[in-house]
Amino acid sequence: MLGLKQSDLASKAMITRSVLMGLEQHGRKLPDQLALSQVREAILREGLVFVDASEAAGEGVRWARPSGKVWVDCLSDARAMLGYTLDELSEKSGVGRYVIARLENTRRKRINEQSARRLRDVLFEKGVIVLDEEADLGAGVRLRSGLRADK
């Protein structure tokens, strides 16, 4: 969501890129708690907040403050949460790859509402909720309760 390269986030967290890569590994053993804490603090400083799991929904991340973003601005983040490529999401949704890419482009001129709703529905079916902005919080993404994001 921050649009940072691994090297940039590692620098902001004051850890090496290889340590960050280790934290991101799916099958990692116990992570280094200090490094994890430093990454968390760097992400918070950049304006994101972590959303804890509740009985209603799973964990997630969102902007700490409203910014005028619409939920469509989080489509690429939801896709990333599932680990889907453009082609995979296109295949699962029936929405063309180029339509998805245009919707994910925050400089788009218009929103194809029908395609956007279809993508939101498919992402929800697969386990990710796209969060609208609220009065005091920005847009974001989170897992559905009891579900794990998987292909």
mmCIF file with all atom_site columns, C-alpha atoms in Angstrom:
data_model
loop_
_atom_site.group_PDB
_atom_site.id
_atom_site.type_symbol
_atom_site.label_atom_id
_atom_site.label_alt_id
_atom_site.label_comp_id
_atom_site.label_asym_id
_atom_site.label_entity_id
_atom_site.label_seq_id
_atom_site.pdbx_PDB_ins_code
_atom_site.Cartn_x
_atom_site.Cartn_y
_atom_site.Cartn_z
_atom_site.occupancy
_atom_site.B_iso_or_equiv
_atom_site.pdbx_formal_charge
_atom_site.auth_seq_id
_atom_site.auth_comp_id
_atom_site.auth_asym_id
_atom_site.auth_atom_id
_atom_site.pdbx_PDB_model_num
ATOM 1   C CA . MET A 1 1   ? 0.000   0.000   0.000   1.00 0.00 ? 1   MET A CA 1
ATOM 2   C CA . LEU A 1 2   ? 2.936   2.308   0.600   1.00 0.00 ? 2   LEU A CA 1
ATOM 3   C CA . GLY A 1 3   ? 4.443   1.655   -2.801  1.00 0.00 ? 3   GLY A CA 1
ATOM 4   C CA . LEU A 1 4   ? 7.875   1.113   -1.243  1.00 0.00 ? 4   LEU A CA 1
ATOM 5   C CA . LYS A 1 5   ? 10.559  -1.166  -2.599  1.00 0.00 ? 5   LYS A CA 1
ATOM 6   C CA . GLN A 1 6   ? 11.945  -3.731  -0.154  1.00 0.00 ? 6   GLN A CA 1
ATOM 7   C CA . SER A 1 7   ? 15.167  -1.772  0.093   1.00 0.00 ? 7   SER A CA 1
ATOM 8   C CA . ASP A 1 8   ? 13.266  1.416   0.997   1.00 0.00 ? 8   ASP A CA 1
ATOM 9   C CA . LEU A 1 9   ? 11.188  -0.269  3.708   1.00 0.00 ? 9   LEU A CA 1
ATOM 10  C CA . ALA A 1 10  ? 14.268  -2.019  5.078   1.00 0.00 ? 10  ALA A CA 1
ATOM 11  C CA . SER A 1 11  ? 16.066  1.326   5.262   1.00 0.00 ? 11  SER A CA 1
ATOM 12  C CA . LYS A 1 12  ? 13.123  2.991   7.041   1.00 0.00 ? 12  LYS A CA 1
ATOM 13  C CA . ALA A 1 13  ? 13.016  0.062   9.501   1.00 0.00 ? 13  ALA A CA 1
ATOM 14  C CA . MET A 1 14  ? 16.799  0.206   9.968   1.00 0.00 ? 14  MET A CA 1
ATOM 15  C CA . ILE A 1 15  ? 17.297  -3.434  9.003   1.00 0.00 ? 15  ILE A CA 1
ATOM 16  C CA . THR A 1 16  ? 18.931  -5.046  5.990   1.00 0.00 ? 16  THR A CA 1
ATOM 17  C CA . ARG A 1 17  ? 16.970  -6.031  2.910   1.00 0.00 ? 17  ARG A CA 1
ATOM 18  C CA . SER A 1 18  ? 17.889  -9.686  3.495   1.00 0.00 ? 18  SER A CA 1
ATOM 19  C CA . VAL A 1 19  ? 16.387  -9.548  7.014   1.00 0.00 ? 19  VAL A CA 1
ATOM 20  C CA . LEU A 1 20  ? 13.192  -8.064  5.562   1.00 0.00 ? 20  LEU A CA 1
ATOM 21  C CA . MET A 1 21  ? 13.090  -10.757 2.891   1.00 0.00 ? 21  MET A CA 1
ATOM 22  C CA . GLY A 1 22  ? 13.408  -13.362 5.644   1.00 0.00 ? 22  GLY A CA 1
ATOM 23  C CA . LEU A 1 23  ? 10.458  -11.832 7.501   1.00 0.00 ? 23  LEU A CA 1
ATOM 24  C CA . GLU A 1 24  ? 8.376   -11.985 4.326   1.00 0.00 ? 24  GLU A CA 1
ATOM 25  C CA . GLN A 1 25  ? 9.133   -15.659 3.644   1.00 0.00 ? 25  GLN A CA 1
ATOM 26  C CA . HIS A 1 26  ? 5.962   -17.743 3.887   1.00 0.00 ? 26  HIS A CA 1
ATOM 27  C CA . GLY A 1 27  ? 7.597   -20.802 5.466   1.00 0.00 ? 27  GLY A CA 1
ATOM 28  C CA . ARG A 1 28  ? 9.892   -18.933 7.852   1.00 0.00 ? 28  ARG A CA 1
ATOM 29  C CA . LYS A 1 29  ? 10.616  -20.204 11.320  1.00 0.00 ? 29  LYS A CA 1
ATOM 30  C CA . LEU A 1 30  ? 10.210  -17.867 14.279  1.00 0.00 ? 30  LEU A CA 1
ATOM 31  C CA . PRO A 1 31  ? 10.814  -14.301 13.070  1.00 0.00 ? 31  PRO A CA 1
ATOM 32  C CA . ASP A 1 32  ? 13.277  -11.942 14.716  1.00 0.00 ? 32  ASP A CA 1
ATOM 33  C CA . GLN A 1 33  ? 10.975  -10.011 17.071  1.00 0.00 ? 33  GLN A CA 1
ATOM 34  C CA . LEU A 1 34  ? 13.177  -6.884  17.094  1.00 0.00 ? 34  LEU A CA 1
ATOM 35  C CA . ALA A 1 35  ? 13.264  -6.726  13.291  1.00 0.00 ? 35  ALA A CA 1
ATOM 36  C CA . LEU A 1 36  ? 9.517   -7.368  13.127  1.00 0.00 ? 36  LEU A CA 1
ATOM 37  C CA . SER A 1 37  ? 8.897   -4.565  15.602  1.00 0.00 ? 37  SER A CA 1
ATOM 38  C CA . GLN A 1 38  ? 11.094  -2.187  13.599  1.00 0.00 ? 38  GLN A CA 1
ATOM 39  C CA . VAL A 1 39  ? 9.200   -2.963  10.394  1.00 0.00 ? 39  VAL A CA 1
ATOM 40  C CA . ARG A 1 40  ? 5.884   -2.458  12.179  1.00 0.00 ? 40  ARG A CA 1
ATOM 41  C CA . GLU A 1 41  ? 6.995   0.929   13.516  1.00 0.00 ? 41  GLU A CA 1
ATOM 42  C CA . ALA A 1 42  ? 8.250   2.015   10.084  1.00 0.00 ? 42  ALA A CA 1
ATOM 43  C CA . ILE A 1 43  ? 4.900   1.109   8.521   1.00 0.00 ? 43  ILE A CA 1
ATOM 44  C CA . LEU A 1 44  ? 3.022   3.024   11.225  1.00 0.00 ? 44  LEU A CA 1
ATOM 45  C CA . ARG A 1 45  ? 5.248   6.082   10.683  1.00 0.00 ? 45  ARG A CA 1
ATOM 46  C CA . GLU A 1 46  ? 4.352   5.971   6.980   1.00 0.00 ? 46  GLU A CA 1
ATOM 47  C CA . GLY A 1 47  ? 0.651   6.367   7.785   1.00 0.00 ? 47  GLY A CA 1
ATOM 48  C CA . LEU A 1 48  ? -0.802  2.869   7.857   1.00 0.00 ? 48  LEU A CA 1
ATOM 49  C CA . VAL A 1 49  ? -2.461  1.142   10.804  1.00 0.00 ? 49  VAL A CA 1
ATOM 50  C CA . PHE A 1 50  ? -2.900  -2.554  11.405  1.00 0.00 ? 50  PHE A CA 1
ATOM 51  C CA . VAL A 1 51  ? -6.426  -3.835  11.901  1.00 0.00 ? 51  VAL A CA 1
ATOM 52  C CA . ASP A 1 52  ? -6.730  -6.581  14.494  1.00 0.00 ? 52  ASP A CA 1
ATOM 53  C CA . ALA A 1 53  ? -8.879  -9.616  13.847  1.00 0.00 ? 53  ALA A CA 1
ATOM 54  C CA . SER A 1 54  ? -12.317 -9.593  15.438  1.00 0.00 ? 54  SER A CA 1
ATOM 55  C CA . GLU A 1 55  ? -15.231 -11.987 15.577  1.00 0.00 ? 55  GLU A CA 1
ATOM 56  C CA . ALA A 1 56  ? -16.624 -10.328 12.458  1.00 0.00 ? 56  ALA A CA 1
ATOM 57  C CA . ALA A 1 57  ? -13.484 -10.165 10.285  1.00 0.00 ? 57  ALA A CA 1
ATOM 58  C CA . GLY A 1 58  ? -9.806  -11.065 10.114  1.00 0.00 ? 58  GLY A CA 1
ATOM 59  C CA . GLU A 1 59  ? -6.715  -8.899  10.343  1.00 0.00 ? 59  GLU A CA 1
ATOM 60  C CA . GLY A 1 60  ? -5.805  -6.251  7.827   1.00 0.00 ? 60  GLY A CA 1
ATOM 61  C CA . VAL A 1 61  ? -4.225  -2.888  7.139   1.00 0.00 ? 61  VAL A CA 1
ATOM 62  C CA . ARG A 1 62  ? -5.612  0.535   6.288   1.00 0.00 ? 62  ARG A CA 1
ATOM 63  C CA . TRP A 1 63  ? -4.612  4.165   6.073   1.00 0.00 ? 63  TRP A CA 1
ATOM 64  C CA . ALA A 1 64  ? -4.591  5.874   9.471   1.00 0.00 ? 64  ALA A CA 1
ATOM 65  C CA . ARG A 1 65  ? -6.435  8.932   8.147   1.00 0.00 ? 65  ARG A CA 1
ATOM 66  C CA . PRO A 1 66  ? -9.012  9.560   5.454   1.00 0.00 ? 66  PRO A CA 1
ATOM 67  C CA . SER A 1 67  ? -7.368  10.783  2.270   1.00 0.00 ? 67  SER A CA 1
ATOM 68  C CA . GLY A 1 68  ? -10.180 10.901  -0.248  1.00 0.00 ? 68  GLY A CA 1
ATOM 69  C CA . LYS A 1 69  ? -9.253  7.508   -1.671  1.00 0.00 ? 69  LYS A CA 1
ATOM 70  C CA . VAL A 1 70  ? -12.109 5.348   -2.879  1.00 0.00 ? 70  VAL A CA 1
ATOM 71  C CA . TRP A 1 71  ? -12.270 1.620   -2.248  1.00 0.00 ? 71  TRP A CA 1
ATOM 72  C CA . VAL A 1 72  ? -11.189 0.919   -5.843  1.00 0.00 ? 72  VAL A CA 1
ATOM 73  C CA . ASP A 1 73  ? -7.806  2.433   -4.911  1.00 0.00 ? 73  ASP A CA 1
ATOM 74  C CA . CYS A 1 74  ? -7.230  -0.661  -2.742  1.00 0.00 ? 74  CYS A CA 1
ATOM 75  C CA . LEU A 1 75  ? -7.905  -3.273  -5.440  1.00 0.00 ? 75  LEU A CA 1
ATOM 76  C CA . SER A 1 76  ? -4.214  -3.896  -6.115  1.00 0.00 ? 76  SER A CA 1
ATOM 77  C CA . ASP A 1 77  ? -3.607  -4.238  -2.354  1.00 0.00 ? 77  ASP A CA 1
ATOM 78  C CA . ALA A 1 78  ? -6.406  -6.805  -2.077  1.00 0.00 ? 78  ALA A CA 1
ATOM 79  C CA . ARG A 1 79  ? -5.006  -8.680  -5.078  1.00 0.00 ? 79  ARG A CA 1
ATOM 80  C CA . ALA A 1 80  ? -1.558  -8.634  -3.474  1.00 0.00 ? 80  ALA A CA 1
ATOM 81  C CA . MET A 1 81  ? -3.019  -9.925  -0.205  1.00 0.00 ? 81  MET A CA 1
ATOM 82  C CA . LEU A 1 82  ? -4.186  -12.995 -2.115  1.00 0.00 ? 82  LEU A CA 1
ATOM 83  C CA . GLY A 1 83  ? -0.922  -13.244 -4.037  1.00 0.00 ? 83  GLY A CA 1
ATOM 84  C CA . TYR A 1 84  ? -2.772  -13.056 -7.367  1.00 0.00 ? 84  TYR A CA 1
ATOM 85  C CA . THR A 1 85  ? -1.246  -11.785 -10.574 1.00 0.00 ? 85  THR A CA 1
ATOM 86  C CA . LEU A 1 86  ? -3.361  -9.696  -12.940 1.00 0.00 ? 86  LEU A CA 1
ATOM 87  C CA . ASP A 1 87  ? -3.857  -12.796 -15.088 1.00 0.00 ? 87  ASP A CA 1
ATOM 88  C CA . GLU A 1 88  ? -4.994  -14.918 -12.135 1.00 0.00 ? 88  GLU A CA 1
ATOM 89  C CA . LEU A 1 89  ? -7.525  -12.337 -10.973 1.00 0.00 ? 89  LEU A CA 1
ATOM 90  C CA . SER A 1 90  ? -8.721  -11.915 -14.552 1.00 0.00 ? 90  SER A CA 1
ATOM 91  C CA . GLU A 1 91  ? -9.237  -15.671 -14.870 1.00 0.00 ? 91  GLU A CA 1
ATOM 92  C CA . LYS A 1 92  ? -11.126 -15.919 -11.561 1.00 0.00 ? 92  LYS A CA 1
ATOM 93  C CA . SER A 1 93  ? -13.309 -12.863 -12.153 1.00 0.00 ? 93  SER A CA 1
ATOM 94  C CA . GLY A 1 94  ? -13.943 -12.851 -15.881 1.00 0.00 ? 94  GLY A CA 1
ATOM 95  C CA . VAL A 1 95  ? -12.791 -9.215  -15.944 1.00 0.00 ? 95  VAL A CA 1
ATOM 96  C CA . GLY A 1 96  ? -10.129 -8.513  -18.546 1.00 0.00 ? 96  GLY A CA 1
ATOM 97  C CA . ARG A 1 97  ? -6.528  -8.073  -17.446 1.00 0.00 ? 97  ARG A CA 1
ATOM 98  C CA . TYR A 1 98  ? -6.302  -4.606  -18.997 1.00 0.00 ? 98  TYR A CA 1
ATOM 99  C CA . VAL A 1 99  ? -9.553  -3.497  -17.346 1.00 0.00 ? 99  VAL A CA 1
ATOM 100 C CA . ILE A 1 100 ? -8.138  -4.581  -13.971 1.00 0.00 ? 100 ILE A CA 1
ATOM 101 C CA . ALA A 1 101 ? -4.873  -2.739  -14.659 1.00 0.00 ? 101 ALA A CA 1
ATOM 102 C CA . ARG A 1 102 ? -6.804  0.426   -15.553 1.00 0.00 ? 102 ARG A CA 1
ATOM 103 C CA . LEU A 1 103 ? -8.928  0.162   -12.399 1.00 0.00 ? 103 LEU A CA 1
ATOM 104 C CA . GLU A 1 104 ? -5.800  -0.286  -10.273 1.00 0.00 ? 104 GLU A CA 1
ATOM 105 C CA . ASN A 1 105 ? -4.213  2.815   -11.792 1.00 0.00 ? 105 ASN A CA 1
ATOM 106 C CA . THR A 1 106 ? -4.952  5.621   -9.312  1.00 0.00 ? 106 THR A CA 1
ATOM 107 C CA . ARG A 1 107 ? -4.649  8.192   -12.131 1.00 0.00 ? 107 ARG A CA 1
ATOM 108 C CA . ARG A 1 108 ? -7.588  6.654   -13.974 1.00 0.00 ? 108 ARG A CA 1
ATOM 109 C CA . LYS A 1 109 ? -10.134 8.998   -15.502 1.00 0.00 ? 109 LYS A CA 1
ATOM 110 C CA . ARG A 1 110 ? -13.215 6.922   -14.779 1.00 0.00 ? 110 ARG A CA 1
ATOM 111 C CA . ILE A 1 111 ? -14.248 3.751   -12.996 1.00 0.00 ? 111 ILE A CA 1
ATOM 112 C CA . ASN A 1 112 ? -15.945 0.892   -14.792 1.00 0.00 ? 112 ASN A CA 1
ATOM 113 C CA . GLU A 1 113 ? -18.446 0.312   -11.962 1.00 0.00 ? 113 GLU A CA 1
ATOM 114 C CA . GLN A 1 114 ? -19.659 -3.091  -13.159 1.00 0.00 ? 114 GLN A CA 1
ATOM 115 C CA . SER A 1 115 ? -16.121 -4.503  -13.437 1.00 0.00 ? 115 SER A CA 1
ATOM 116 C CA . ALA A 1 116 ? -15.075 -2.928  -10.140 1.00 0.00 ? 116 ALA A CA 1
ATOM 117 C CA . ARG A 1 117 ? -18.041 -4.499  -8.320  1.00 0.00 ? 117 ARG A CA 1
ATOM 118 C CA . ARG A 1 118 ? -17.291 -7.891  -9.915  1.00 0.00 ? 118 ARG A CA 1
ATOM 119 C CA . LEU A 1 119 ? -13.684 -7.695  -8.718  1.00 0.00 ? 119 LEU A CA 1
ATOM 120 C CA . ARG A 1 120 ? -14.776 -6.690  -5.216  1.00 0.00 ? 120 ARG A CA 1
ATOM 121 C CA . ASP A 1 121 ? -17.182 -9.651  -5.119  1.00 0.00 ? 121 ASP A CA 1
ATOM 122 C CA . VAL A 1 122 ? -14.526 -12.131 -6.287  1.00 0.00 ? 122 VAL A CA 1
ATOM 123 C CA . LEU A 1 123 ? -11.973 -10.776 -3.814  1.00 0.00 ? 123 LEU A CA 1
ATOM 124 C CA . PHE A 1 124 ? -14.557 -11.182 -1.049  1.00 0.00 ? 124 PHE A CA 1
ATOM 125 C CA . GLU A 1 125 ? -15.343 -14.760 -2.163  1.00 0.00 ? 125 GLU A CA 1
ATOM 126 C CA . LYS A 1 126 ? -11.623 -15.544 -2.070  1.00 0.00 ? 126 LYS A CA 1
ATOM 127 C CA . GLY A 1 127 ? -11.250 -14.123 1.436   1.00 0.00 ? 127 GLY A CA 1
ATOM 128 C CA . VAL A 1 128 ? -10.386 -10.405 1.251   1.00 0.00 ? 128 VAL A CA 1
ATOM 129 C CA . ILE A 1 129 ? -12.581 -7.465  2.214   1.00 0.00 ? 129 ILE A CA 1
ATOM 130 C CA . VAL A 1 130 ? -11.870 -4.070  0.632   1.00 0.00 ? 130 VAL A CA 1
ATOM 131 C CA . LEU A 1 131 ? -12.554 -1.394  3.265   1.00 0.00 ? 131 LEU A CA 1
ATOM 132 C CA . ASP A 1 132 ? -14.158 1.950   2.454   1.00 0.00 ? 132 ASP A CA 1
ATOM 133 C CA . GLU A 1 133 ? -12.906 5.119   4.087   1.00 0.00 ? 133 GLU A CA 1
ATOM 134 C CA . GLU A 1 134 ? -14.650 6.035   7.311   1.00 0.00 ? 134 GLU A CA 1
ATOM 135 C CA . ALA A 1 135 ? -14.980 9.377   9.089   1.00 0.00 ? 135 ALA A CA 1
ATOM 136 C CA . ASP A 1 136 ? -11.708 8.891   10.987  1.00 0.00 ? 136 ASP A CA 1
ATOM 137 C CA . LEU A 1 137 ? -9.923  6.091   9.069   1.00 0.00 ? 137 LEU A CA 1
ATOM 138 C CA . GLY A 1 138 ? -8.729  5.637   5.519   1.00 0.00 ? 138 GLY A CA 1
ATOM 139 C CA . ALA A 1 139 ? -9.446  2.838   3.060   1.00 0.00 ? 139 ALA A CA 1
ATOM 140 C CA . GLY A 1 140 ? -7.755  -0.542  3.378   1.00 0.00 ? 140 GLY A CA 1
ATOM 141 C CA . VAL A 1 141 ? -7.987  -4.320  3.128   1.00 0.00 ? 141 VAL A CA 1
ATOM 142 C CA . ARG A 1 142 ? -8.533  -7.172  5.561   1.00 0.00 ? 142 ARG A CA 1
ATOM 143 C CA . LEU A 1 143 ? -9.120  -10.899 5.580   1.00 0.00 ? 143 LEU A CA 1
ATOM 144 C CA . ARG A 1 144 ? -12.587 -12.305 6.074   1.00 0.00 ? 144 ARG A CA 1
ATOM 145 C CA . SER A 1 145 ? -13.135 -13.963 9.434   1.00 0.00 ? 145 SER A CA 1
ATOM 146 C CA . GLY A 1 146 ? -12.182 -17.619 9.581   1.00 0.00 ? 146 GLY A CA 1
ATOM 147 C CA . LEU A 1 147 ? -10.685 -17.586 6.095   1.00 0.00 ? 147 LEU A CA 1
ATOM 148 C CA . ARG A 1 148 ? -7.101  -17.558 4.958   1.00 0.00 ? 148 ARG A CA 1
ATOM 149 C CA . ALA A 1 149 ? -6.101  -15.814 1.793   1.00 0.00 ? 149 ALA A CA 1
ATOM 150 C CA . ASP A 1 150 ? -5.131  -18.517 -0.663  1.00 0.00 ? 150 ASP A CA 1
ATOM 151 C CA . LYS A 1 151 ? -5.271  -19.198 -4.357  1.00 0.00 ? 151 LYS A CA 1
#
